[in-house]
Backbone as numpy.savetxt, mean C-alpha at the origin, in Angstrom:
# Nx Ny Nz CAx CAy CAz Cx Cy Cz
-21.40 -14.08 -0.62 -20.42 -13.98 -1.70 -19.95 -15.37 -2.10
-19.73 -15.48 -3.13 -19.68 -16.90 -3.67 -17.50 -16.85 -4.10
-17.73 -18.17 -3.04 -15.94 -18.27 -2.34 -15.39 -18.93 -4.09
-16.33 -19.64 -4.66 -15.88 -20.32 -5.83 -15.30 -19.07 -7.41
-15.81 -17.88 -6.98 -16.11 -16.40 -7.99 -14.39 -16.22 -7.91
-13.56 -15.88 -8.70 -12.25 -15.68 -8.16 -11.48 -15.11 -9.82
-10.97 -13.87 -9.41 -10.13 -13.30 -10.47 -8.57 -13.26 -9.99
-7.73 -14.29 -10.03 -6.55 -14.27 -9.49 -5.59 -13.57 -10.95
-5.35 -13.11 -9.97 -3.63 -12.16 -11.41 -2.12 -12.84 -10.72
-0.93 -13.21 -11.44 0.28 -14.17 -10.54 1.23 -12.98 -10.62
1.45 -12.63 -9.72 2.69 -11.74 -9.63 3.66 -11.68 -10.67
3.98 -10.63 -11.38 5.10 -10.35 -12.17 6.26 -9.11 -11.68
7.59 -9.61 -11.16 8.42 -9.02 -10.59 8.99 -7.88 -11.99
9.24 -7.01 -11.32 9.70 -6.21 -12.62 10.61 -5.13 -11.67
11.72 -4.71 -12.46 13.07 -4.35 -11.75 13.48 -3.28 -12.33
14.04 -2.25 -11.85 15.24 -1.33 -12.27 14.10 0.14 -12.66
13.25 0.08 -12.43 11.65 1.30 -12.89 12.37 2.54 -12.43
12.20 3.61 -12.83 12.72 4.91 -13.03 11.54 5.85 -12.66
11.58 6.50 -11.57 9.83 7.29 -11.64 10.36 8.64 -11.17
11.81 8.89 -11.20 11.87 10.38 -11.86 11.80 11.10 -10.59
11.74 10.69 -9.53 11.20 11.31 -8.54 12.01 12.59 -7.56
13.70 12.55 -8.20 14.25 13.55 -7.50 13.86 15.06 -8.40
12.87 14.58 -9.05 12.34 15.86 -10.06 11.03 16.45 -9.65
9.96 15.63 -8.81 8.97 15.73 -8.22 9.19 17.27 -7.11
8.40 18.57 -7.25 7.88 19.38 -6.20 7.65 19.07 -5.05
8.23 19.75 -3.82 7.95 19.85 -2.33 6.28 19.35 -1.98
5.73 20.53 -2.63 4.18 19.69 -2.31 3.66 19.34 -4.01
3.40 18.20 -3.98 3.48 17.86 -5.15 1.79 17.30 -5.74
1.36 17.39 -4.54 -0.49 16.98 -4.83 -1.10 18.41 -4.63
-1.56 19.24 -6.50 -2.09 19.96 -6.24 -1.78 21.54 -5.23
-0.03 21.39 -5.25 0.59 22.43 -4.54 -0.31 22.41 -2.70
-0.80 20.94 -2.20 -1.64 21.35 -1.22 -0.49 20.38 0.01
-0.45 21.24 0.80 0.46 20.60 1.63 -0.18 19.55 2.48
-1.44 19.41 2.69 -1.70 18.43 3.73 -1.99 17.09 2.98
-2.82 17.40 1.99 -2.65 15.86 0.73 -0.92 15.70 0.10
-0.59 16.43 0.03 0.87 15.70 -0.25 1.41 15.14 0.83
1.66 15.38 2.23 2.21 15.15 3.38 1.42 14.10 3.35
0.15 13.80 3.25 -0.67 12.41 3.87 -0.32 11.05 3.11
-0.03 11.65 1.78 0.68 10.32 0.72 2.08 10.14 1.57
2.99 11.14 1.54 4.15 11.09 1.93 4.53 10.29 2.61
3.57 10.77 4.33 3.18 9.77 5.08 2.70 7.91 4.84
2.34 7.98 4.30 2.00 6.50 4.02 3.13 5.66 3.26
3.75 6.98 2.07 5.30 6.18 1.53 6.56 5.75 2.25
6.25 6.79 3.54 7.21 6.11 4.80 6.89 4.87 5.46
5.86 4.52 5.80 5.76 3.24 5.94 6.19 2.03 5.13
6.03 2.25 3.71 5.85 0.90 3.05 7.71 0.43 2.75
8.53 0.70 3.00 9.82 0.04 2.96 10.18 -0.55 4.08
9.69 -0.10 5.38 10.34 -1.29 6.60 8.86 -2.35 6.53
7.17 -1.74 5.70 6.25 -2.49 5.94 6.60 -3.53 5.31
7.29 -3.61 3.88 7.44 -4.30 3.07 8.12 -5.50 3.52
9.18 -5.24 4.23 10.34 -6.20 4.82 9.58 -7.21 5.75
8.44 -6.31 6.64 8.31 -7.35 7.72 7.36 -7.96 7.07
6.38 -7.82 5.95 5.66 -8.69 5.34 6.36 -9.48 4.64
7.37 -9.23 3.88 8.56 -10.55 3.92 8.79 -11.82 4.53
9.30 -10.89 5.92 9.63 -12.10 6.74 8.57 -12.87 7.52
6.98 -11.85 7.66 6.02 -12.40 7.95 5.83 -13.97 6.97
6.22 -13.78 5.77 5.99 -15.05 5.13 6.61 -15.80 5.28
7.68 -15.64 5.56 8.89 -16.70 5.41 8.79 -17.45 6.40
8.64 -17.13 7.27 8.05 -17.99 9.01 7.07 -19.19 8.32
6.70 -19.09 7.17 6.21 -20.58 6.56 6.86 -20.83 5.54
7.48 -20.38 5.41 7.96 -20.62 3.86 8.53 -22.69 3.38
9.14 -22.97 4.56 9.51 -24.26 5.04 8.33 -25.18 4.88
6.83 -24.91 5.14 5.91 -25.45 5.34 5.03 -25.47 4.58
5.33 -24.80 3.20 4.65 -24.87 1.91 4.93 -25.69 0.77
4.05 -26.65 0.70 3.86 -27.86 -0.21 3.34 -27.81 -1.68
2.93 -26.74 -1.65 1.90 -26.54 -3.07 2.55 -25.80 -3.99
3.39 -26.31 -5.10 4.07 -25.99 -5.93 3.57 -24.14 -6.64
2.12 -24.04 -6.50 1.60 -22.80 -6.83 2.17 -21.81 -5.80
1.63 -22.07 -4.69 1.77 -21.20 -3.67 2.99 -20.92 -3.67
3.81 -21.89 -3.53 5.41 -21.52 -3.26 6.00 -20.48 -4.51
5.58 -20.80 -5.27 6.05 -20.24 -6.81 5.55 -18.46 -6.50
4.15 -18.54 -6.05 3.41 -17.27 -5.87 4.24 -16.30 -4.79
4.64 -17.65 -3.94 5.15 -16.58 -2.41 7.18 -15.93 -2.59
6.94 -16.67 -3.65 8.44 -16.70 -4.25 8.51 -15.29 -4.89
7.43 -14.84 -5.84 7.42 -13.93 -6.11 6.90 -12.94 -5.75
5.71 -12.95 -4.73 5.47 -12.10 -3.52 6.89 -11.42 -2.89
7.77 -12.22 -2.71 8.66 -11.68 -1.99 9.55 -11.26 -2.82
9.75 -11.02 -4.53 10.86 -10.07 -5.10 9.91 -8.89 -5.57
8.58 -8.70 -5.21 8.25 -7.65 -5.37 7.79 -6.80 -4.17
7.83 -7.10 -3.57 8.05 -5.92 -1.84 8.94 -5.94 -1.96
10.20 -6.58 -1.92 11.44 -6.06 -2.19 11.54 -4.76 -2.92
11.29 -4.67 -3.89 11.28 -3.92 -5.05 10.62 -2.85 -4.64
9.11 -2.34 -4.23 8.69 -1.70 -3.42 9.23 -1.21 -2.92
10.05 -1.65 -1.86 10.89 -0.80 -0.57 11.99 -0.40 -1.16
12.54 -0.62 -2.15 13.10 -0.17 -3.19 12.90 1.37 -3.51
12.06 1.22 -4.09 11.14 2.81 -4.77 11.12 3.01 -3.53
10.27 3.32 -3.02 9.72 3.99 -1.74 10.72 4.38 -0.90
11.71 3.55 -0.75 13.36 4.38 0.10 13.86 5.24 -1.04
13.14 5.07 -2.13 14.09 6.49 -2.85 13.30 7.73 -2.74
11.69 7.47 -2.60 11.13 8.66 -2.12 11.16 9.14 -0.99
11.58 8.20 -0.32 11.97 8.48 1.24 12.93 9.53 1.08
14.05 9.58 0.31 15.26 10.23 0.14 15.08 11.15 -0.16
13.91 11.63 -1.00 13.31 12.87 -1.35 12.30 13.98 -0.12
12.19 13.07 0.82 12.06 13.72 2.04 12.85 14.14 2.51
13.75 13.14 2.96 14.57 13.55 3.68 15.68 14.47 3.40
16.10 14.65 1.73 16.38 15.70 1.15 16.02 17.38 1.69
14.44 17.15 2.02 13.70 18.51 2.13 13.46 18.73 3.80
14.41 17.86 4.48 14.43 18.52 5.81 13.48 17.60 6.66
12.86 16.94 6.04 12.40 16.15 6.95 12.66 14.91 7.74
12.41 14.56 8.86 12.74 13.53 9.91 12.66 12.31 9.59
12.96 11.78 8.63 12.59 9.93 8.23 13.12 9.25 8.73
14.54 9.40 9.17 15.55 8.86 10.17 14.75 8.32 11.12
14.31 9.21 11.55 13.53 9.06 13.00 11.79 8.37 13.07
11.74 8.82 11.94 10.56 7.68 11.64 10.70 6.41 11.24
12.01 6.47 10.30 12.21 4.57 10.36 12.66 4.09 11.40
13.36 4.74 12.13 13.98 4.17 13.81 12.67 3.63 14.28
11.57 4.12 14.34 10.66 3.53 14.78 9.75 2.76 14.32
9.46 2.75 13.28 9.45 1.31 12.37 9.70 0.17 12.46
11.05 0.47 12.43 12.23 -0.96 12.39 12.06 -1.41 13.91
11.85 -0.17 14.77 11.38 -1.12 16.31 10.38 -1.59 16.55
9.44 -1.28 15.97 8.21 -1.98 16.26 7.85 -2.99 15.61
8.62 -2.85 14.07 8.78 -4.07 13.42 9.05 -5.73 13.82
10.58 -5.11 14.65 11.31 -6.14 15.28 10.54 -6.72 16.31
9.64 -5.82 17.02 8.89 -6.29 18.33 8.37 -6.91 17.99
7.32 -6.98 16.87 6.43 -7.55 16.51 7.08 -9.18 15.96
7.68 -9.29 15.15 8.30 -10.43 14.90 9.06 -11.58 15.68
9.00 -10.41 17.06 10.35 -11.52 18.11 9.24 -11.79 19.14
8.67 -10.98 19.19 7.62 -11.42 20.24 6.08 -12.11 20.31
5.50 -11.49 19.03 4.12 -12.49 18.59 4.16 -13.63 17.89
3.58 -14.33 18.39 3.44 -15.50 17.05 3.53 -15.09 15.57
4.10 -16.86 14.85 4.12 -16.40 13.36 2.55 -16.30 12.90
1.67 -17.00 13.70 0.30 -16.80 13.37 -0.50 -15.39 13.00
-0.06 -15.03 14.20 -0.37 -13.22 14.13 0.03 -12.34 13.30
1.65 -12.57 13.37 2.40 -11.62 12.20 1.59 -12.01 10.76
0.96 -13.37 10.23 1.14 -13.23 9.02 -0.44 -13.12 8.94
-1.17 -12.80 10.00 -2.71 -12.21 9.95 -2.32 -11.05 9.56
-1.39 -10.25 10.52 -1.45 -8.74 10.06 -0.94 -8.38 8.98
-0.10 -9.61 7.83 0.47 -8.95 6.69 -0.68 -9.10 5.94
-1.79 -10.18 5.99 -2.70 -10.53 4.85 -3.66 -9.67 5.24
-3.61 -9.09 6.51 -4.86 -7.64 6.88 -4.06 -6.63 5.49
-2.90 -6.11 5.94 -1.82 -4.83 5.49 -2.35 -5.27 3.73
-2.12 -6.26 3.10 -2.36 -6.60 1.60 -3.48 -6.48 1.63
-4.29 -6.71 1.97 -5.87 -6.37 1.81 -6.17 -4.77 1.50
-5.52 -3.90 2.62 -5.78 -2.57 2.69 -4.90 -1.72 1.57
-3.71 -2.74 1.01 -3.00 -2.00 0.20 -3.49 -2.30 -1.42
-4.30 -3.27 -1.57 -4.69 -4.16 -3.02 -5.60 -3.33 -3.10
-6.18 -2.52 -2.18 -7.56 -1.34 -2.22 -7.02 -0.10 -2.90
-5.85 0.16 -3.02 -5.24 1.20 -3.20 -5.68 1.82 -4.75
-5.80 0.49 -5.55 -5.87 0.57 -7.10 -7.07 1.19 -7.25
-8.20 0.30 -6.94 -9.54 0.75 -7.06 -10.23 2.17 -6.37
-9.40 2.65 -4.90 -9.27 3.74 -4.30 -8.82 4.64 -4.68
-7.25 4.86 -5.22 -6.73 6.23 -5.99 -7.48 6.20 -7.26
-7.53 5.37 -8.48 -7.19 5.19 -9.87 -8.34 4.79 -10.24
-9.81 4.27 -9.76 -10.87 3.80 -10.34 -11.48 5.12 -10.92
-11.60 6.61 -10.15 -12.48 7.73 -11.03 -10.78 8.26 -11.21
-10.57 9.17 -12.15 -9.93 9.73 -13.10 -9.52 11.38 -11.92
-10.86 11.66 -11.05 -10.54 13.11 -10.44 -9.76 12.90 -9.68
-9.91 11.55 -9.19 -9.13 11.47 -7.56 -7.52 12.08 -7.61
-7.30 11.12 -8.28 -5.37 12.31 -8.56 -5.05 13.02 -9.72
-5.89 13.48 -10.57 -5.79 14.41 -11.22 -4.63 15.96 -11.10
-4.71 16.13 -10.06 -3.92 17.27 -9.49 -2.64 17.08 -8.81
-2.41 15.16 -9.15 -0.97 14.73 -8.75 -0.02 14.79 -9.50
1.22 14.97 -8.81 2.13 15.18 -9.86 2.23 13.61 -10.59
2.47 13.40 -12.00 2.43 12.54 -12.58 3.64 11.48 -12.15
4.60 12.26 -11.64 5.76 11.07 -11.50 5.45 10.24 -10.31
4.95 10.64 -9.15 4.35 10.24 -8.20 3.28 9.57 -8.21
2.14 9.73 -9.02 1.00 8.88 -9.60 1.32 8.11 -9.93
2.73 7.80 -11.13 3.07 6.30 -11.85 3.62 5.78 -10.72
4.15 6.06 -10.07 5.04 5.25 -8.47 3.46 4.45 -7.97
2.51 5.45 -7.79 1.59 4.47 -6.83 0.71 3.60 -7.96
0.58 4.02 -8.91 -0.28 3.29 -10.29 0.75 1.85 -10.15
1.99 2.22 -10.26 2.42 0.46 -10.04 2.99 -0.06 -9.24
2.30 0.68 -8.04 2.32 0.16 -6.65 1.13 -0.95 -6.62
0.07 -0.38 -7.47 -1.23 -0.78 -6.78 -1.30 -1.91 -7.86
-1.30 -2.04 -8.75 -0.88 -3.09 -9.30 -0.06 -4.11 -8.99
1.40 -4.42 -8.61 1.23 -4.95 -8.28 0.70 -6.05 -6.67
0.04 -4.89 -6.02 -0.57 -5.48 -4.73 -1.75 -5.99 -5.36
-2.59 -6.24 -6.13 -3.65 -6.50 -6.63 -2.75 -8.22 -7.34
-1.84 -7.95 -7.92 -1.66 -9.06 -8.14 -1.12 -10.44 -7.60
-0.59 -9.14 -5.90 -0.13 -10.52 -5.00 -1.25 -10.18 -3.93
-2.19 -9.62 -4.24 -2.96 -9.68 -2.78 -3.58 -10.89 -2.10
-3.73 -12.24 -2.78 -4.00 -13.36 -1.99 -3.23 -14.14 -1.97
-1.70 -13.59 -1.80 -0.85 -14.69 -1.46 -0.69 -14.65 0.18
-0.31 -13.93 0.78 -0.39 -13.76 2.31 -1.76 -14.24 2.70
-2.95 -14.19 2.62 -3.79 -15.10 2.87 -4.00 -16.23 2.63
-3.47 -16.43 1.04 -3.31 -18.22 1.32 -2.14 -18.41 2.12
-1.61 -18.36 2.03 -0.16 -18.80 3.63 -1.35 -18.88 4.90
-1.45 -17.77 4.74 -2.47 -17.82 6.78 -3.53 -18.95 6.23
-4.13 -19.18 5.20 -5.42 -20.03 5.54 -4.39 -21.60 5.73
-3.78 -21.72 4.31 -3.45 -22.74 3.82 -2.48 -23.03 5.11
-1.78 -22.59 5.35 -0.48 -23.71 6.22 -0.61 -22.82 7.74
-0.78 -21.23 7.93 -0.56 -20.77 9.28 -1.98 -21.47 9.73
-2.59 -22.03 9.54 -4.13 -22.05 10.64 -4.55 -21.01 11.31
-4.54 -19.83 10.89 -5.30 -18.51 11.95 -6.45 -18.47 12.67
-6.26 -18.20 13.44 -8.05 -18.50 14.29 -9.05 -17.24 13.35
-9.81 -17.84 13.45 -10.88 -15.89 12.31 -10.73 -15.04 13.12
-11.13 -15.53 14.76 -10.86 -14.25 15.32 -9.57 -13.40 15.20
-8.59 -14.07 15.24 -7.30 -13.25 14.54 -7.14 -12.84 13.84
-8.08 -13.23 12.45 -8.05 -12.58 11.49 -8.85 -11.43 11.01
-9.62 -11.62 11.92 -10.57 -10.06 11.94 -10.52 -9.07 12.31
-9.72 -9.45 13.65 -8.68 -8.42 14.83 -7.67 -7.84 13.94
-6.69 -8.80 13.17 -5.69 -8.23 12.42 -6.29 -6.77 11.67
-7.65 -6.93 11.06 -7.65 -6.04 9.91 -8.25 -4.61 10.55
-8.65 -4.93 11.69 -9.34 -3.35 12.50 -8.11 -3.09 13.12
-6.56 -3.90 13.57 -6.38 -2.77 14.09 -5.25 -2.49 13.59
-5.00 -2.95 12.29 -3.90 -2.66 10.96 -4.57 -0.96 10.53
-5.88 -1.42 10.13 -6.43 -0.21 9.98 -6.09 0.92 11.20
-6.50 0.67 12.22 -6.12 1.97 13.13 -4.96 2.11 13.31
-3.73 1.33 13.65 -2.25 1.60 13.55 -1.77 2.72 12.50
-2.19 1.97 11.14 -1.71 2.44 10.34 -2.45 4.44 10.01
-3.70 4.11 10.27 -4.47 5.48 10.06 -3.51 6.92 11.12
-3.76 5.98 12.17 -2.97 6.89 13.15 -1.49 7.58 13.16
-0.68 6.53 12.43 0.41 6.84 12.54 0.55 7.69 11.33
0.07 7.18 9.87 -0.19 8.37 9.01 0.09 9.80 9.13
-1.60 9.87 10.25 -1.77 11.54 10.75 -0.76 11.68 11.58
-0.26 11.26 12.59 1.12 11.86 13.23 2.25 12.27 12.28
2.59 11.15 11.60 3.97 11.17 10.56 3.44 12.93 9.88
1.89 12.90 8.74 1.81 14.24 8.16 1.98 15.60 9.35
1.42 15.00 10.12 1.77 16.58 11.39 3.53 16.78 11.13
3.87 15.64 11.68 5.51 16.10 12.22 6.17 17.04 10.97
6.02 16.31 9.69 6.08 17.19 8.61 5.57 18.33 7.71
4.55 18.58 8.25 3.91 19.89 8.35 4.29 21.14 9.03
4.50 20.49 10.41 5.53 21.29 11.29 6.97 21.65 10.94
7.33 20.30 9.98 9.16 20.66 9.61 8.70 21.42 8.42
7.78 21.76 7.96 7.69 22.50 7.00 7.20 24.60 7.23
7.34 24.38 7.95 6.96 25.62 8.44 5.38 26.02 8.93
5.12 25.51 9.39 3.40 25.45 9.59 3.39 25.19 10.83
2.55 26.81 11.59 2.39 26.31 13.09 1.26 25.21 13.39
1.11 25.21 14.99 -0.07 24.46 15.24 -1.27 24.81 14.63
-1.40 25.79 14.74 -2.70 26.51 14.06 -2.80 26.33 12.97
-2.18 26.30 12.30 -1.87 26.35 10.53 -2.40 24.90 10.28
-1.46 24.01 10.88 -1.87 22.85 10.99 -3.03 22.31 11.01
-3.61 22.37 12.35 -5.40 22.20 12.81 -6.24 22.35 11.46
-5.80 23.93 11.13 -6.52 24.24 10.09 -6.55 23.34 8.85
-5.65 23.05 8.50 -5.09 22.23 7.40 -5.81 20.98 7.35
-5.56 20.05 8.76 -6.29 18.69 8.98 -7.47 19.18 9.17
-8.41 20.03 9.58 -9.76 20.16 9.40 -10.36 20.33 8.28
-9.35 20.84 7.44 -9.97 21.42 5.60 -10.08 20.16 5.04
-8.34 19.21 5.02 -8.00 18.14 4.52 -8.33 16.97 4.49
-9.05 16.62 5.86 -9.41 15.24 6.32 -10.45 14.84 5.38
-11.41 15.54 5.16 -12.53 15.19 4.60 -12.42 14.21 2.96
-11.51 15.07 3.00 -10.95 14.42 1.55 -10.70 13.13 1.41
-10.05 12.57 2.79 -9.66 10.97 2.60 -11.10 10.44 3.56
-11.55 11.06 4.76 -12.32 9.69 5.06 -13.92 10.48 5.49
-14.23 11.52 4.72 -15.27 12.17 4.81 -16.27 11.54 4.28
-17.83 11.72 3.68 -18.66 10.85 3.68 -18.54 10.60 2.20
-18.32 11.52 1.19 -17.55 11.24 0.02 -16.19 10.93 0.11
-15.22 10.96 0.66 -13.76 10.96 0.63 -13.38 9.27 0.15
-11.94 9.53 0.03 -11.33 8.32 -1.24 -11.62 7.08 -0.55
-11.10 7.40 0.60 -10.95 6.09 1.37 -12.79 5.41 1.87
-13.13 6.25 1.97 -15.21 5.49 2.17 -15.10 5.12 1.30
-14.50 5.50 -0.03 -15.57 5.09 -1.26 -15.25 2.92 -1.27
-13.96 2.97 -0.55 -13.61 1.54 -0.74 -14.55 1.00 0.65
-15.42 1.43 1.19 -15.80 0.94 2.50 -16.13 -0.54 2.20
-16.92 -0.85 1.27 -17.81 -2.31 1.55 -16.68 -3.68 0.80
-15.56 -2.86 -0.10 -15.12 -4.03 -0.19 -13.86 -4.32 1.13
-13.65 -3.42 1.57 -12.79 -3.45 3.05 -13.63 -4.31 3.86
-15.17 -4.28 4.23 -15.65 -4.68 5.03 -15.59 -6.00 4.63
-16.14 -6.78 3.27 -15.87 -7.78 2.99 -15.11 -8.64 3.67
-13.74 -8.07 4.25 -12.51 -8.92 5.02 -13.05 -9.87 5.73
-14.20 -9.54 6.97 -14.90 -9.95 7.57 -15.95 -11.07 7.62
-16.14 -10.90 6.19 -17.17 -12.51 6.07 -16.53 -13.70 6.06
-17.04 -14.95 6.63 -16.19 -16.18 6.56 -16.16 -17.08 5.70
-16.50 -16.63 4.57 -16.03 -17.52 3.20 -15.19 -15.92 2.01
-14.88 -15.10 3.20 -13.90 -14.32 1.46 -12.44 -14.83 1.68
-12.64 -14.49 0.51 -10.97 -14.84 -0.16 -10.81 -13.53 -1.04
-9.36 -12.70 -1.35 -9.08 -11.72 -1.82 -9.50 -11.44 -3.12
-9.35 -12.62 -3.93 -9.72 -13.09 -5.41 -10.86 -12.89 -5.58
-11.61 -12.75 -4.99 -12.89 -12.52 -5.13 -13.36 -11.33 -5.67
-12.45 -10.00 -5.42 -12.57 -8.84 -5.78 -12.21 -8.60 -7.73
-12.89 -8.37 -8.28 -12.44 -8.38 -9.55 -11.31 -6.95 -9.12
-10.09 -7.53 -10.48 -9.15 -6.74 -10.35 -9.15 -5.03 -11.27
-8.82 -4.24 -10.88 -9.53 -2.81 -12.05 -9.22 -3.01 -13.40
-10.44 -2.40 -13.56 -10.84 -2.43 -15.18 -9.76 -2.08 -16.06
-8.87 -1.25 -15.57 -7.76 -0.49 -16.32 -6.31 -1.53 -16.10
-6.64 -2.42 -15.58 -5.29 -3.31 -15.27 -4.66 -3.51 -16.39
-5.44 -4.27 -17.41 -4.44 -4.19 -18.66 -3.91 -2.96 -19.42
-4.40 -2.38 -19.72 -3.70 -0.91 -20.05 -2.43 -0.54 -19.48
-2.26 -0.52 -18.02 -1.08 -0.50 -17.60 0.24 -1.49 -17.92
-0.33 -2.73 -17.93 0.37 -4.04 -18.38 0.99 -3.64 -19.87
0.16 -3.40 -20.63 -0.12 -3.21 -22.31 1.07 -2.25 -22.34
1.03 -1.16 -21.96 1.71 0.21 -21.85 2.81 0.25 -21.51
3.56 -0.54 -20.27 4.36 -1.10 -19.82 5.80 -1.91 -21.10
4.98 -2.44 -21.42 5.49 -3.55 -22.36 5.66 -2.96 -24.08
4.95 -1.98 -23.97 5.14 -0.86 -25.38 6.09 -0.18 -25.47
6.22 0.65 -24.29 7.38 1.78 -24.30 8.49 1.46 -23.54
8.37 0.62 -22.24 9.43 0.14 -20.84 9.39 1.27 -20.12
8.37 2.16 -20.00 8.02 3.56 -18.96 7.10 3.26 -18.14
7.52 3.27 -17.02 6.70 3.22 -15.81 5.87 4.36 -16.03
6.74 5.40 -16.04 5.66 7.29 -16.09 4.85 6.82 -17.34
5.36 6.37 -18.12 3.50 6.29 -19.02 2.53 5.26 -18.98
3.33 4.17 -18.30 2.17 3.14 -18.32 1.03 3.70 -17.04
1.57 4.28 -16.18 1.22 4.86 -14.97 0.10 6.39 -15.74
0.81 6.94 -16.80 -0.15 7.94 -17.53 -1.41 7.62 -17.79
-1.26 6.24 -18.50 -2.04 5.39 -18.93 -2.87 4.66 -18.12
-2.81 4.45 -17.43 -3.56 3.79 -16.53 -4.17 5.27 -15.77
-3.97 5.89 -15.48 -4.61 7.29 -14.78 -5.93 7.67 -16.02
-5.25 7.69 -16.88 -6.21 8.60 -18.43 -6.94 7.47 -18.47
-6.97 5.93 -17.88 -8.03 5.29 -18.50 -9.04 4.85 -17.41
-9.21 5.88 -16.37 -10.07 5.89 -15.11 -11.45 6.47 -15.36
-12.43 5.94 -14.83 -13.70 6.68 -15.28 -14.09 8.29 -15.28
């Protein structure tokens, strides 16, 4: 892969977005409880993820010289903000419906903290530029074919439509920090991204169980559910294979994030955005303009 090939987009912070969400249905993907619970799941993570990729940066922030970078990491960090933003309000919409988030951010925020007080800043900011890698996939993973969320509720689609956007547009800022000023060993950086991936996969499927269960669904019900459901995300067609080779990419020792052209539909959303000031339609828009 040619390290010189590079489509960089600069972060644009954008504030105050409305995505409607105390209006959003219990199961809201397709009335199917185990694909709604599995998004759900993953929206619980990203407000304490957001923070510690924050402060993962900031552990250099002192040590950045390059008027770009700093400018970039400047705004890296008012848009995870913003993120954890949204995402604690969908959180609220869980936890509205009986479910345990309390108790899932309690554990978050502890493992968070562990991680920050006890590993190097080297490590922490491998595993945020692993975490941006896997989340900048998100765009090209939900939103590149048109079927994939078709059967989502729309207010929830525009939440992740400009989620994924903007991770696409800060996705090589946490890696330049680790190349440029943390010095990461590769091996750290390769480690970071297999076992970001399994942390995160794992805890997913626990988080959708626990809420499956608060939802009225025995074990059995359950089983059943993750045996029907799974296939969907990491089956031999499922969403998440389809991103396999640019995930694997992480791994070679000349990539850089930029390298990935950014989706075809990026401007449309931008365009759309700036037409109406609706997240829900630029997010429409960007869905309707998927292959």
């Amino acid at each position: 892969m040619n390290a010189l090939v590079k489509y960089q987009v600069d972060p644009v912070v954008r504030t105050k977005l409305d995505f409607k969400l105390d209006q959003v249905p219990r199961f809201w993907f397709a009335n199917d409880p185990f694909r709604t619970r599995m998004f759900d799941a993953l929206s619980l993570t990203f407000p304490d993820g957001e923070r510690y990729f924050i402060e993962s940066v900031r552990l250099f922030r002192d040590q950045i010289t390059n008027p770009d970078l700093k400018k970039r990491v400047a705004d890296f960090i008012r848009q995870e903000a913003q993120h954890g933003i949204a995402h604690d309000q969908m959180n609220q919409v869980m936890k509205n419906q009986g479910m345990p988030v309390d108790r899932f951010i309690a554990t978050l925020t502890k493992i968070f903290k562990f991680e920050l007080k006890n590993r190097s800043p080297q490590y922490n900011i491998a595993m945020t530029a692993a975490a941006e890698h896997l989340t900048a996939l998100m765009a090209e993973t939900f939103y590149s074919k048109k079927e994939t969320l078709q059967d989502a509720h729309p207010y929830v689609r525009a939440l992740f439509a400009w989620h994924s956007i903007e991770e696409m547009e800060h996705r090589d800022v946490a890696f330049d920090v680790m190349r440029q000023v943390a010095d990461v060993p590769e091996l750290t950086r390769k480690f970071a991204l297999a076992f970001t991936t399994l942390m995160m996969f794992n805890f997913t499927i626990y988080r959708a169980n626990v809420m499956l269960k608060y939802d009225g669904f025995s074990r059995l019900e359950r089983i059943k559910l993750t045996y029907k459901g799974m296939p969907w995300f990491i089956g031999k067609q499922g969403i998440f294979s389809s991103m396999r080779k640019q995930y694997l990419d992480w791994f070679q020792p000349d990539f850089h994030p930029s390298q990935h052209a950014v989706i075809h539909q990026y401007q449309t959303w931008i365009d759309t955005l700036a037409a109406t000031n609706d997240p829900i339609a630029a997010g429409e828009a960007f869905w309707q303009a998927g292959y």
